[in-house]
Short mmCIF file of C-alpha atoms and ligand atoms in Angstrom, two decimals:
data_model
loop_
_atom_site.label_atom_id
_atom_site.label_comp_id
_atom_site.label_asym_id
_atom_site.label_seq_id
_atom_site.Cartn_x
_atom_site.Cartn_y
_atom_site.Cartn_z
CA MET N 124 -45.14 -12.70 22.25
CA LYS N 125 -46.54 -9.68 24.03
CA ASN N 126 -45.69 -11.35 27.27
CA LEU N 127 -42.10 -11.85 26.16
CA LEU N 128 -41.79 -8.26 25.02
CA ARG N 129 -42.97 -7.13 28.42
CA GLN N 130 -40.29 -9.25 30.08
CA ILE N 131 -37.42 -7.37 28.45
CA PRO N 132 -35.60 -5.67 31.33
CA LYS N 133 -35.77 -1.87 31.53
CA VAL N 134 -32.67 0.17 30.78
CA ASP N 135 -32.63 1.46 34.38
CA GLU N 136 -32.51 -2.07 35.65
CA ILE N 137 -29.72 -3.10 33.31
CA ILE N 138 -27.48 -0.18 34.15
CA LYS N 139 -27.81 -0.98 37.85
CA HIS N 140 -25.98 -4.26 37.26
CA LYS N 141 -22.45 -4.17 38.67
CA ARG N 142 -21.03 -5.21 35.31
CA TRP N 143 -22.30 -1.94 33.82
CA ALA N 144 -20.18 0.05 36.26
CA GLU N 145 -17.17 -1.95 35.15
CA LEU N 146 -17.96 -1.23 31.52
CA GLU N 147 -18.24 2.47 32.27
CA LEU N 148 -14.59 2.46 33.29
CA LYS N 149 -13.58 1.10 29.90
CA TYR N 150 -15.95 2.69 27.39
CA PRO N 151 -17.51 6.10 26.78
CA LYS N 152 -21.03 6.32 28.21
CA SER N 153 -22.57 7.27 24.88
CA THR N 154 -20.97 4.22 23.29
CA LEU N 155 -22.38 1.92 25.96
CA LYS N 156 -25.86 3.41 25.68
CA ASN N 157 -25.78 3.08 21.91
CA SER N 158 -24.64 -0.53 22.17
CA LEU N 159 -27.38 -1.28 24.70
CA ARG N 160 -30.00 0.24 22.43
CA LEU N 161 -28.76 -1.95 19.55
CA CYS N 162 -28.84 -4.98 21.78
CA LEU N 163 -32.41 -4.34 23.00
CA ASP N 164 -33.62 -3.64 19.46
CA GLU N 165 -32.18 -6.95 18.40
CA ILE N 166 -33.98 -8.80 21.18
CA ARG N 167 -37.26 -7.12 20.22
CA LYS N 168 -36.79 -8.09 16.58
CA ASP N 169 -35.90 -11.66 17.56
CA ILE N 170 -39.07 -11.92 19.62
CA LEU N 171 -41.26 -10.53 16.84
CA ALA N 172 -39.68 -12.93 14.35
CA THR N 173 -40.10 -15.77 16.88
CA ARG N 174 -36.39 -16.49 16.72
CA ILE N 175 -36.22 -16.61 20.52
CA THR N 176 -38.64 -17.84 23.15
CA THR N 177 -36.80 -16.69 26.28
CA ILE N 178 -35.19 -13.39 27.19
CA PRO N 179 -31.39 -13.50 27.44
CA SER N 180 -29.94 -12.83 30.89
CA ILE N 181 -28.67 -9.37 31.75
CA GLU N 182 -25.15 -10.85 31.92
CA ASP N 183 -25.49 -12.09 28.36
CA MET N 184 -26.84 -8.76 27.22
CA LEU N 185 -23.94 -6.91 28.79
CA GLU N 186 -21.56 -9.34 27.15
CA LYS N 187 -22.99 -8.25 23.82
CA VAL N 188 -22.95 -4.58 24.84
CA GLU N 189 -19.27 -4.94 25.55
CA SER N 190 -18.52 -6.55 22.21
CA TYR N 191 -20.46 -3.84 20.32
CA SER N 192 -18.72 -1.15 22.34
CA ARG N 193 -15.31 -2.66 21.72
CA LEU N 194 -16.06 -2.59 18.01
CA GLU N 195 -17.12 1.05 18.13
CA ILE N 196 -13.96 2.26 19.82
CA SER N 197 -11.54 0.15 17.80
CA PRO N 198 -10.10 1.85 14.74
CA ASN N 199 -11.32 0.68 11.38
CA LEU N 200 -7.82 0.87 9.96
CA LYS N 201 -5.80 -1.88 11.56
CA ARG N 202 -2.88 -4.17 11.04
CA VAL N 203 -3.36 -7.41 9.15
CA ILE N 204 -1.08 -10.36 8.49
CA ASN N 205 -0.21 -10.54 4.82
CA ALA N 206 0.19 -14.18 3.82
CA THR N 207 -0.57 -13.54 0.15
CA GLY N 208 3.07 -13.45 -0.94
CA ILE N 209 2.42 -10.15 -2.74
CA ILE N 210 5.05 -7.84 -1.30
CA ILE N 211 3.96 -4.33 -2.35
CA HIS N 212 0.32 -5.25 -1.83
CA THR N 213 -1.71 -2.26 -2.99
CA ASN N 214 -4.73 -3.28 -0.88
CA LEU N 215 -2.69 -4.02 2.23
CA GLY N 216 -0.71 -0.82 2.58
CA ARG N 217 2.06 -1.28 0.02
CA SER N 218 5.56 -0.90 1.51
CA LEU N 219 6.41 -1.38 5.17
CA LEU N 220 8.91 1.04 6.60
CA ALA N 221 12.43 0.47 7.82
CA ASP N 222 13.01 0.90 11.55
CA ASN N 223 14.89 4.16 11.17
CA ALA N 224 12.07 5.62 9.04
CA ILE N 225 9.60 4.78 11.80
CA GLU N 226 11.97 6.32 14.34
CA ALA N 227 12.14 9.51 12.26
CA ILE N 228 8.35 9.71 12.00
CA LYS N 229 8.00 9.22 15.73
CA ASN N 230 10.52 11.93 16.32
CA VAL N 231 8.62 14.58 14.37
CA ALA N 232 5.31 13.37 15.78
CA LEU N 233 6.44 13.67 19.39
CA HIS N 234 8.48 16.83 19.04
CA TYR N 235 8.47 20.12 17.23
CA SER N 236 10.62 20.12 14.12
CA ASN N 237 12.20 22.47 11.61
CA LEU N 238 9.55 21.50 9.06
CA GLU N 239 9.28 25.06 7.75
CA TYR N 240 12.05 26.76 9.67
CA ASP N 241 15.55 27.57 8.47
CA LEU N 242 17.87 26.81 11.37
CA GLU N 243 20.77 28.65 9.79
CA SER N 244 19.06 32.00 9.30
CA GLY N 245 16.46 31.62 12.02
CA THR N 246 13.71 32.54 9.60
CA ARG N 247 10.92 30.80 7.76
CA GLY N 248 12.10 27.81 5.73
CA SER N 249 10.46 25.50 3.23
CA ARG N 250 9.20 21.97 3.74
CA TYR N 251 10.22 21.30 0.15
CA ASN N 252 13.90 21.51 1.11
CA HIS N 253 14.00 18.46 3.36
CA CYS N 254 14.61 15.43 1.19
CA ILE N 255 16.29 17.27 -1.65
CA LYS N 256 19.93 16.87 -0.70
CA ILE N 257 19.69 13.11 -0.40
CA ILE N 258 17.55 12.70 -3.54
CA LYS N 259 20.07 14.70 -5.55
CA ARG N 260 22.93 12.72 -4.11
CA LEU N 261 21.31 9.38 -4.97
CA THR N 262 20.00 10.22 -8.43
CA ASN N 263 22.44 12.89 -9.65
CA ALA N 264 19.45 14.98 -10.66
CA GLU N 265 19.81 18.78 -10.64
CA ASP N 266 16.81 19.32 -8.40
CA ALA N 267 13.84 17.57 -6.85
CA LEU N 268 10.36 18.12 -5.43
CA VAL N 269 8.35 15.82 -3.19
CA VAL N 270 4.56 15.75 -3.33
CA ASN N 271 1.87 13.57 -1.80
CA ASN N 272 2.01 10.64 -4.21
CA ASN N 273 3.06 9.85 -7.74
CA ALA N 274 -0.41 10.42 -9.14
CA ALA N 275 -0.11 13.97 -7.78
CA ALA N 276 3.35 14.23 -9.31
CA VAL N 277 2.04 13.27 -12.76
CA MET N 278 -0.81 15.74 -12.43
CA LEU N 279 1.53 18.52 -11.35
CA VAL N 280 4.12 17.94 -14.08
CA LEU N 281 1.47 17.83 -16.81
CA ASN N 282 -0.32 20.90 -15.51
CA THR N 283 2.89 22.87 -15.08
CA LEU N 284 4.54 22.05 -18.38
CA ALA N 285 1.65 21.34 -20.70
CA GLU N 286 -1.57 23.06 -19.65
CA GLY N 287 -3.39 23.91 -22.87
CA LYS N 288 -0.66 22.18 -24.86
CA GLU N 289 -0.30 18.76 -26.41
CA VAL N 290 1.54 15.91 -24.73
CA ILE N 291 2.84 13.32 -27.16
CA ILE N 292 2.77 9.77 -25.77
CA SER N 293 2.73 6.29 -27.30
CA ARG N 294 -0.57 4.38 -27.48
CA GLY N 295 1.27 1.47 -25.86
CA GLU N 296 1.85 3.55 -22.72
CA LEU N 297 -1.65 4.84 -21.99
CA ILE N 298 -1.62 2.98 -18.72
CA GLU N 299 -4.20 2.42 -16.05
CA ILE N 300 -2.89 1.82 -12.54
CA GLY N 301 -5.35 0.52 -9.93
CA GLY N 302 -7.59 3.01 -8.17
CA SER N 303 -8.76 4.66 -11.39
CA PHE N 304 -5.49 6.33 -12.26
CA ARG N 305 -5.54 6.45 -16.07
CA ILE N 306 -3.14 8.55 -18.09
CA PRO N 307 -5.82 9.92 -20.48
CA ASP N 308 -8.06 10.96 -17.55
CA VAL N 309 -5.25 12.51 -15.52
CA MET N 310 -4.09 14.31 -18.65
CA LYS N 311 -7.55 15.79 -19.20
CA LYS N 312 -7.85 16.96 -15.58
CA SER N 313 -4.39 18.52 -15.72
CA GLY N 314 -5.50 20.67 -18.64
CA ALA N 315 -3.04 19.06 -21.05
CA ILE N 316 -4.15 17.63 -24.36
CA LEU N 317 -3.43 13.98 -25.04
CA LYS N 318 -1.73 13.39 -28.38
CA GLU N 319 -1.42 9.63 -28.68
CA VAL N 320 0.87 8.24 -31.37
CA GLY N 321 1.84 4.86 -32.82
CA THR N 322 -0.09 1.69 -32.05
CA THR N 323 -0.61 -0.43 -28.96
CA ASN N 324 2.30 -2.71 -29.75
CA ARG N 325 4.64 -0.59 -31.89
CA THR N 326 5.60 3.06 -31.77
CA TYR N 327 8.60 4.58 -33.58
CA ILE N 328 10.60 7.79 -33.29
CA LYS N 329 9.00 9.04 -36.49
CA ASP N 330 5.55 8.71 -34.89
CA TYR N 331 6.58 11.22 -32.24
CA GLU N 332 8.22 13.50 -34.80
CA ASN N 333 5.23 13.46 -37.14
CA ALA N 334 2.95 14.53 -34.31
CA ILE N 335 4.90 17.67 -33.43
CA SER N 336 3.04 20.93 -34.00
CA SER N 337 2.99 24.45 -32.62
CA LEU N 338 0.77 23.06 -29.83
CA THR N 339 3.30 20.48 -28.61
CA GLY N 340 4.30 21.07 -24.98
CA LEU N 341 5.83 17.83 -23.80
CA PHE N 342 7.09 14.38 -24.78
CA MET N 343 6.03 11.81 -22.25
CA LYS N 344 6.88 8.19 -21.54
CA ALA N 345 5.04 6.17 -18.91
CA HIS N 346 6.49 2.96 -17.57
CA THR N 347 4.00 0.17 -18.23
CA SER N 348 4.22 -0.85 -14.59
CA ASN N 349 1.62 -3.52 -14.25
CA TYR N 350 1.63 -5.29 -17.60
CA VAL N 351 3.94 -6.35 -20.39
CA ILE N 352 3.25 -6.34 -24.09
CA LYS N 353 5.06 -9.25 -25.67
CA GLY N 354 5.74 -10.40 -29.21
CA PHE N 355 5.85 -7.98 -32.16
CA VAL N 356 6.60 -4.89 -30.13
CA ALA N 357 8.61 -1.68 -30.30
CA GLN N 358 8.66 1.30 -27.97
CA ILE N 359 11.24 4.03 -28.26
CA LYS N 360 13.99 4.18 -25.67
CA THR N 361 14.49 7.02 -23.22
CA GLU N 362 17.65 7.99 -25.14
CA ASP N 363 15.58 8.39 -28.32
CA LEU N 364 13.01 10.53 -26.54
CA VAL N 365 15.80 12.72 -25.18
CA ALA N 366 17.32 13.02 -28.66
CA ILE N 367 14.12 14.26 -30.30
CA GLY N 368 13.40 16.45 -27.28
CA ASN N 369 16.73 18.16 -27.80
CA LYS N 370 16.30 18.32 -31.56
CA TYR N 371 12.92 20.09 -31.38
CA ASN N 372 13.49 21.85 -28.06
CA ILE N 373 10.58 20.11 -26.34
CA PRO N 374 10.84 18.97 -22.71
CA THR N 375 10.82 15.25 -21.97
CA TYR N 376 9.16 13.48 -19.03
CA LEU N 377 9.24 9.90 -17.79
CA ASP N 378 6.65 8.61 -15.33
CA ALA N 379 8.82 5.79 -13.99
CA GLY N 380 6.30 4.40 -11.50
CA SER N 381 8.15 2.43 -8.92
CA GLY N 382 11.37 4.16 -7.89
CA LEU N 383 14.06 1.55 -8.39
CA MET N 384 17.25 3.10 -7.01
CA PHE N 385 19.76 0.45 -8.06
CA PRO N 386 19.43 -2.53 -10.38
CA PHE N 387 18.50 -5.88 -8.85
CA LEU N 388 16.40 -8.93 -9.58
CA GLY N 389 17.40 -8.70 -13.24
CA SER N 390 15.73 -5.31 -13.58
CA GLU N 391 17.81 -4.51 -16.67
CA ALA N 392 16.30 -7.49 -18.46
CA THR N 393 12.74 -6.93 -17.28
CA GLY N 394 12.80 -3.25 -18.20
CA GLU N 395 12.17 -1.82 -14.72
CA PRO N 396 13.68 1.67 -15.06
CA CYS N 397 16.49 2.48 -12.65
CA ILE N 398 16.08 6.13 -11.70
CA ARG N 399 19.76 7.06 -11.65
CA ASP N 400 20.34 5.51 -15.11
CA GLU N 401 17.35 7.29 -16.60
CA ILE N 402 18.60 10.65 -15.32
CA LYS N 403 22.00 9.92 -16.84
CA LYS N 404 20.33 9.58 -20.23
CA GLY N 405 19.47 13.27 -20.05
CA ILE N 406 15.69 13.20 -19.59
CA ASP N 407 14.31 16.49 -18.28
CA ILE N 408 11.92 15.17 -15.63
CA ILE N 409 11.18 11.84 -13.94
CA SER N 410 8.52 11.11 -11.37
CA PHE N 411 8.10 8.01 -9.23
CA SER N 412 6.42 6.68 -6.09
CA GLY N 413 7.92 6.70 -2.61
CA ASP N 414 6.09 3.62 -1.36
CA LYS N 415 6.50 1.10 -4.15
CA LEU N 416 9.92 -0.46 -4.89
CA LEU N 417 11.62 2.43 -3.13
CA GLY N 418 10.15 1.11 0.11
CA GLY N 419 9.47 4.43 1.81
CA THR N 420 6.43 6.52 2.69
CA GLN N 421 3.63 7.39 0.28
CA ALA N 422 5.06 10.18 -1.82
CA GLY N 423 5.56 11.37 -5.36
CA ILE N 424 9.11 12.31 -6.16
CA ILE N 425 9.77 14.62 -9.07
CA ILE N 426 13.39 15.00 -10.16
CA GLY N 427 15.18 16.59 -13.07
CA LYS N 428 16.32 19.88 -14.55
CA LYS N 429 16.23 22.77 -12.15
CA THR N 430 14.25 25.09 -14.39
CA PHE N 431 11.36 22.62 -14.69
CA ILE N 432 11.38 21.73 -11.01
CA GLU N 433 11.26 25.45 -10.17
CA GLN N 434 8.23 25.84 -12.42
CA CYS N 435 6.50 22.94 -10.68
CA LYS N 436 7.32 24.39 -7.28
CA SER N 437 5.73 27.72 -8.06
CA ASN N 438 2.55 26.15 -9.42
CA PRO N 439 -0.29 26.90 -6.92
CA LEU N 440 -1.38 23.24 -7.27
CA THR N 441 1.76 22.25 -5.36
CA ARG N 442 0.32 23.66 -2.14
CA ALA N 443 -2.66 21.32 -2.48
CA LEU N 444 -0.44 18.33 -3.16
CA ARG N 445 2.15 18.95 -0.48
CA PRO N 446 3.46 16.09 1.66
CA ASP N 447 3.05 16.11 5.43
CA LYS N 448 5.92 15.99 7.93
CA PHE N 449 5.56 12.23 8.51
CA THR N 450 5.94 11.56 4.82
CA LEU N 451 9.03 13.71 4.62
CA ALA N 452 10.63 12.30 7.76
CA GLY N 453 10.05 8.69 6.71
CA LEU N 454 11.13 9.26 3.14
CA GLU N 455 14.34 11.07 4.02
CA SER N 456 15.38 8.35 6.46
CA THR N 457 14.61 5.63 3.93
CA LEU N 458 16.65 7.40 1.28
CA ILE N 459 19.61 7.79 3.65
CA LEU N 460 19.72 3.98 3.88
CA TYR N 461 20.29 3.88 0.13
CA LEU N 462 23.72 5.47 0.54
CA ASP N 463 24.87 1.95 1.39
CA GLU N 464 23.30 -0.58 -0.97
CA LYS N 465 23.96 -3.48 1.34
CA LYS N 466 22.33 -1.69 4.24
CA ALA N 467 19.34 -0.77 2.09
CA LYS N 468 18.81 -4.40 1.12
CA GLU N 469 19.02 -5.53 4.73
CA SER N 470 16.91 -2.87 6.40
CA ILE N 471 14.22 -1.77 3.93
CA PRO N 472 11.47 -4.38 4.33
CA THR N 473 10.32 -4.26 0.70
CA LEU N 474 13.83 -4.94 -0.59
CA LYS N 475 14.56 -7.52 2.08
CA MET N 476 11.40 -9.46 1.28
CA ILE N 477 12.05 -9.38 -2.45
CA LEU N 478 15.60 -10.63 -1.98
CA GLU N 479 14.88 -13.30 0.66
CA ASP N 480 16.20 -16.65 -0.60
CA ASP N 481 13.84 -19.58 -0.91
CA ARG N 482 15.91 -21.87 1.32
CA THR N 483 15.23 -19.62 4.29
CA LEU N 484 11.57 -19.41 3.29
CA LYS N 485 11.30 -23.19 3.06
CA ARG N 486 12.69 -23.53 6.56
CA ARG N 487 10.21 -20.99 7.95
CA ALA N 488 7.26 -22.67 6.22
CA LEU N 489 8.29 -26.07 7.61
CA VAL N 490 8.67 -24.73 11.14
CA LEU N 491 5.27 -23.02 11.07
CA ALA N 492 3.60 -26.12 9.63
CA LYS N 493 5.15 -28.28 12.31
CA ARG N 494 3.95 -25.94 15.04
CA LEU N 495 0.40 -26.02 13.65
CA LYS N 496 0.37 -29.82 13.41
CA LYS N 497 1.32 -30.08 17.09
CA HIS N 498 -2.01 -28.55 18.07
CA ASN N 499 -4.03 -31.39 16.51
CA LEU N 500 -6.43 -28.98 14.88
CA PRO N 501 -9.16 -30.15 12.48
CA ILE N 502 -7.08 -28.98 9.54
CA TYR N 503 -4.79 -30.69 7.06
CA VAL N 504 -1.43 -28.88 6.93
CA ASP N 505 1.20 -29.22 4.21
CA VAL N 506 4.18 -27.29 2.81
CA ILE N 507 4.55 -26.52 -0.90
CA PRO N 508 6.81 -24.50 -3.18
CA THR N 509 4.97 -21.50 -4.61
CA TYR N 510 5.65 -18.14 -6.22
CA SER N 511 5.50 -14.66 -4.66
CA GLU N 512 4.97 -11.45 -6.58
CA VAL N 513 6.62 -8.07 -6.11
CA GLY N 514 3.27 -6.28 -6.60
CA GLY N 515 2.62 -2.55 -6.68
CA GLY N 516 2.92 -2.60 -10.44
CA SER N 517 6.61 -3.54 -10.34
CA PHE N 518 8.21 -6.46 -12.11
CA PRO N 519 4.80 -7.61 -13.44
CA ASP N 520 6.33 -10.59 -15.18
CA VAL N 521 8.63 -11.81 -12.41
CA LYS N 522 7.72 -14.78 -10.21
CA LEU N 523 9.81 -15.19 -7.05
CA PRO N 524 10.24 -18.83 -6.00
CA SER N 525 8.91 -19.10 -2.47
CA TYR N 526 7.43 -21.51 0.07
CA ALA N 527 4.05 -21.69 1.70
CA PHE N 528 2.27 -23.84 4.19
CA THR N 529 -1.19 -24.83 3.07
CA ILE N 530 -4.34 -25.63 5.00
CA ILE N 531 -7.41 -27.66 4.12
CA PRO N 532 -10.00 -27.45 6.91
CA GLU N 533 -11.54 -30.81 7.69
CA ASP N 534 -14.90 -29.75 9.14
CA ILE N 535 -15.82 -26.50 7.47
CA PRO N 536 -15.86 -25.26 3.88
CA LEU N 537 -12.70 -23.52 2.71
CA GLY N 538 -14.54 -20.25 2.09
CA VAL N 539 -15.88 -20.19 5.64
CA PHE N 540 -12.41 -20.79 7.07
CA GLU N 541 -10.96 -18.04 4.91
CA GLU N 542 -13.67 -15.66 6.13
CA LYS N 543 -12.99 -16.54 9.77
CA LEU N 544 -9.33 -15.70 9.25
CA ARG N 545 -10.30 -12.34 7.79
CA GLN N 546 -12.51 -11.53 10.75
CA LEU N 547 -9.98 -12.16 13.49
CA ASN N 548 -8.86 -9.26 15.69
CA THR N 549 -5.65 -9.39 13.70
CA PRO N 550 -6.99 -10.53 10.34
CA ILE N 551 -4.98 -13.01 8.31
CA ILE N 552 -5.13 -12.60 4.54
CA ALA N 553 -4.21 -15.73 2.60
CA ARG N 554 -5.04 -16.88 -0.90
CA ILE N 555 -7.20 -19.76 -2.05
CA GLU N 556 -5.65 -21.87 -4.76
CA LYS N 557 -6.51 -25.39 -5.90
CA GLU N 558 -9.03 -26.04 -3.11
CA ARG N 559 -6.72 -25.04 -0.28
CA LEU N 560 -5.54 -21.98 1.55
CA ILE N 561 -2.00 -20.91 0.80
CA PHE N 562 0.08 -18.98 3.33
CA ASP N 563 3.18 -17.69 1.52
CA VAL N 564 5.69 -17.03 4.29
CA ARG N 565 7.66 -14.43 2.31
CA THR N 566 5.32 -11.62 3.35
CA VAL N 567 4.64 -12.92 6.86
CA LEU N 568 6.81 -10.93 9.23
CA LYS N 569 8.82 -12.74 11.88
CA LYS N 570 7.03 -10.67 14.48
CA ASP N 571 3.65 -11.72 13.04
CA GLU N 572 4.27 -15.44 13.49
CA GLU N 573 2.77 -15.79 16.98
CA ASP N 574 -0.40 -13.99 15.93
CA LEU N 575 -0.54 -16.08 12.78
CA ILE N 576 -0.46 -19.35 14.71
CA ARG N 577 -2.89 -18.05 17.34
CA GLY N 578 -5.26 -16.81 14.63
CA ILE N 579 -5.27 -20.10 12.76
CA ILE N 580 -5.95 -21.97 15.99
CA LYS N 581 -8.87 -19.64 16.72
CA ALA N 582 -10.30 -19.94 13.20
CA SER N 583 -9.96 -23.74 13.30
CA SER N 584 -11.91 -24.17 16.52
CA PRO N 585 -15.69 -24.47 16.28
CA ASN N 586 -17.33 -21.00 16.64
C1 PLP P 714 1.88 3.54 -9.37
C2 PLP P 714 2.05 4.41 -10.53
C3 PLP P 714 1.51 5.69 -10.51
C4 PLP P 714 0.73 6.23 -9.34
O1 PLP P 714 1.56 6.35 -8.24
P1 PLP P 714 0.97 6.49 -6.76
O2 PLP P 714 2.16 6.56 -5.89
O3 PLP P 714 0.14 5.26 -6.56
O4 PLP P 714 0.14 7.71 -6.73
C5 PLP P 714 1.69 6.48 -11.62
N1 PLP P 714 2.38 6.02 -12.69
C6 PLP P 714 2.92 4.78 -12.74
C7 PLP P 714 3.68 4.35 -13.95
C8 PLP P 714 2.78 3.95 -11.65
O5 PLP P 714 3.31 2.71 -11.67
#
């Protein structure tokens, strides 16, 4: 063992190898040295644990140094192929952007912009002015404010309108969204006091009315985005909330969640609130996400009566929750697409994926399966009908008929194959169901198909 340890080449010797000079052209020196140290430590440990009986060649060591170095300089946040069939996948980056939104982001990234400059007067402007015109046009709201995300929007609205006051909300709407966003917790942090009324399944107008006191600051409704309560249920309608708000002169607020701009996919029946319709009902404030159903950048959009929006704007919290220029550029360009419904459906990826018909999906699944079979890989490939989900806490009860190709590996356990797919340079995320891997083609982009095939070939081959 001692003998082996002594045989490990010295660092000086290794870095004299001509391969090292090549590596120095590609990687920072500190990265290479760190990788080499890791590599030598590993060899020492392997010797001490008698896992190896010969010293690897310097070529092999440098091979490893390169792979460690490559890992160190590659970003941790990277693209993946989403074959889960969940469109607004909260873990995989939610909505993808339309081409013109990406173009707009690139434009403000590469150039200076009028982010906080008023081109008309030549003086300081406000970043809060940018998306307002188009939001007002699309929703008919009096005014609007964009913040970093909808969680921030909820926090800001509650803090602005109800700090130290009671917010009356139904027990059936005390929602938890993923990532530890819970209405009661957000309420507490905002400084508002939760006044829950009714029961989990039924809440009536009189429950709200009976809870009114001198402390009441706000009536709130939250869209139960990610679940449905079925059976013996009753929640009051937005119109009812508006009516009692007017009667008792208490502001009304709807946290709508997803940002549906026009009805589709039977949204009227499933209860997904359409923003424009909710505004028409006379509610004072609505907030919703920019990167869920809306299909834009991560943002929280607050719309409603001017006086309340003004109050939100002048809250010092707003400065801490402000959106960056990329958010604003991408959001504004996405919203502009909504001026033409047809164009929105064709060019906003989230909408396009939701509305893709299953005949097209079947054809794509069959073509991909056929291509895989041609390679004679040790996998069993099939095509099946399946269901996709909208995700992102929208349309929780809706299943979209879709098609998938499925794989059963012949030589390795399913779990191992799934892990290999996840660890590819461009990871492929699929779902395991009934002892096979399911690749729902609805969320696989056309431009991802080559990498998908290549990745599956790589994961199917031994090692
Ligand atoms: C998603 C959601 C939120 C949080 O929005 P983010 O954009 O994720 O911050 C808040 N309320 C409801 C009803 C939601 O669906």
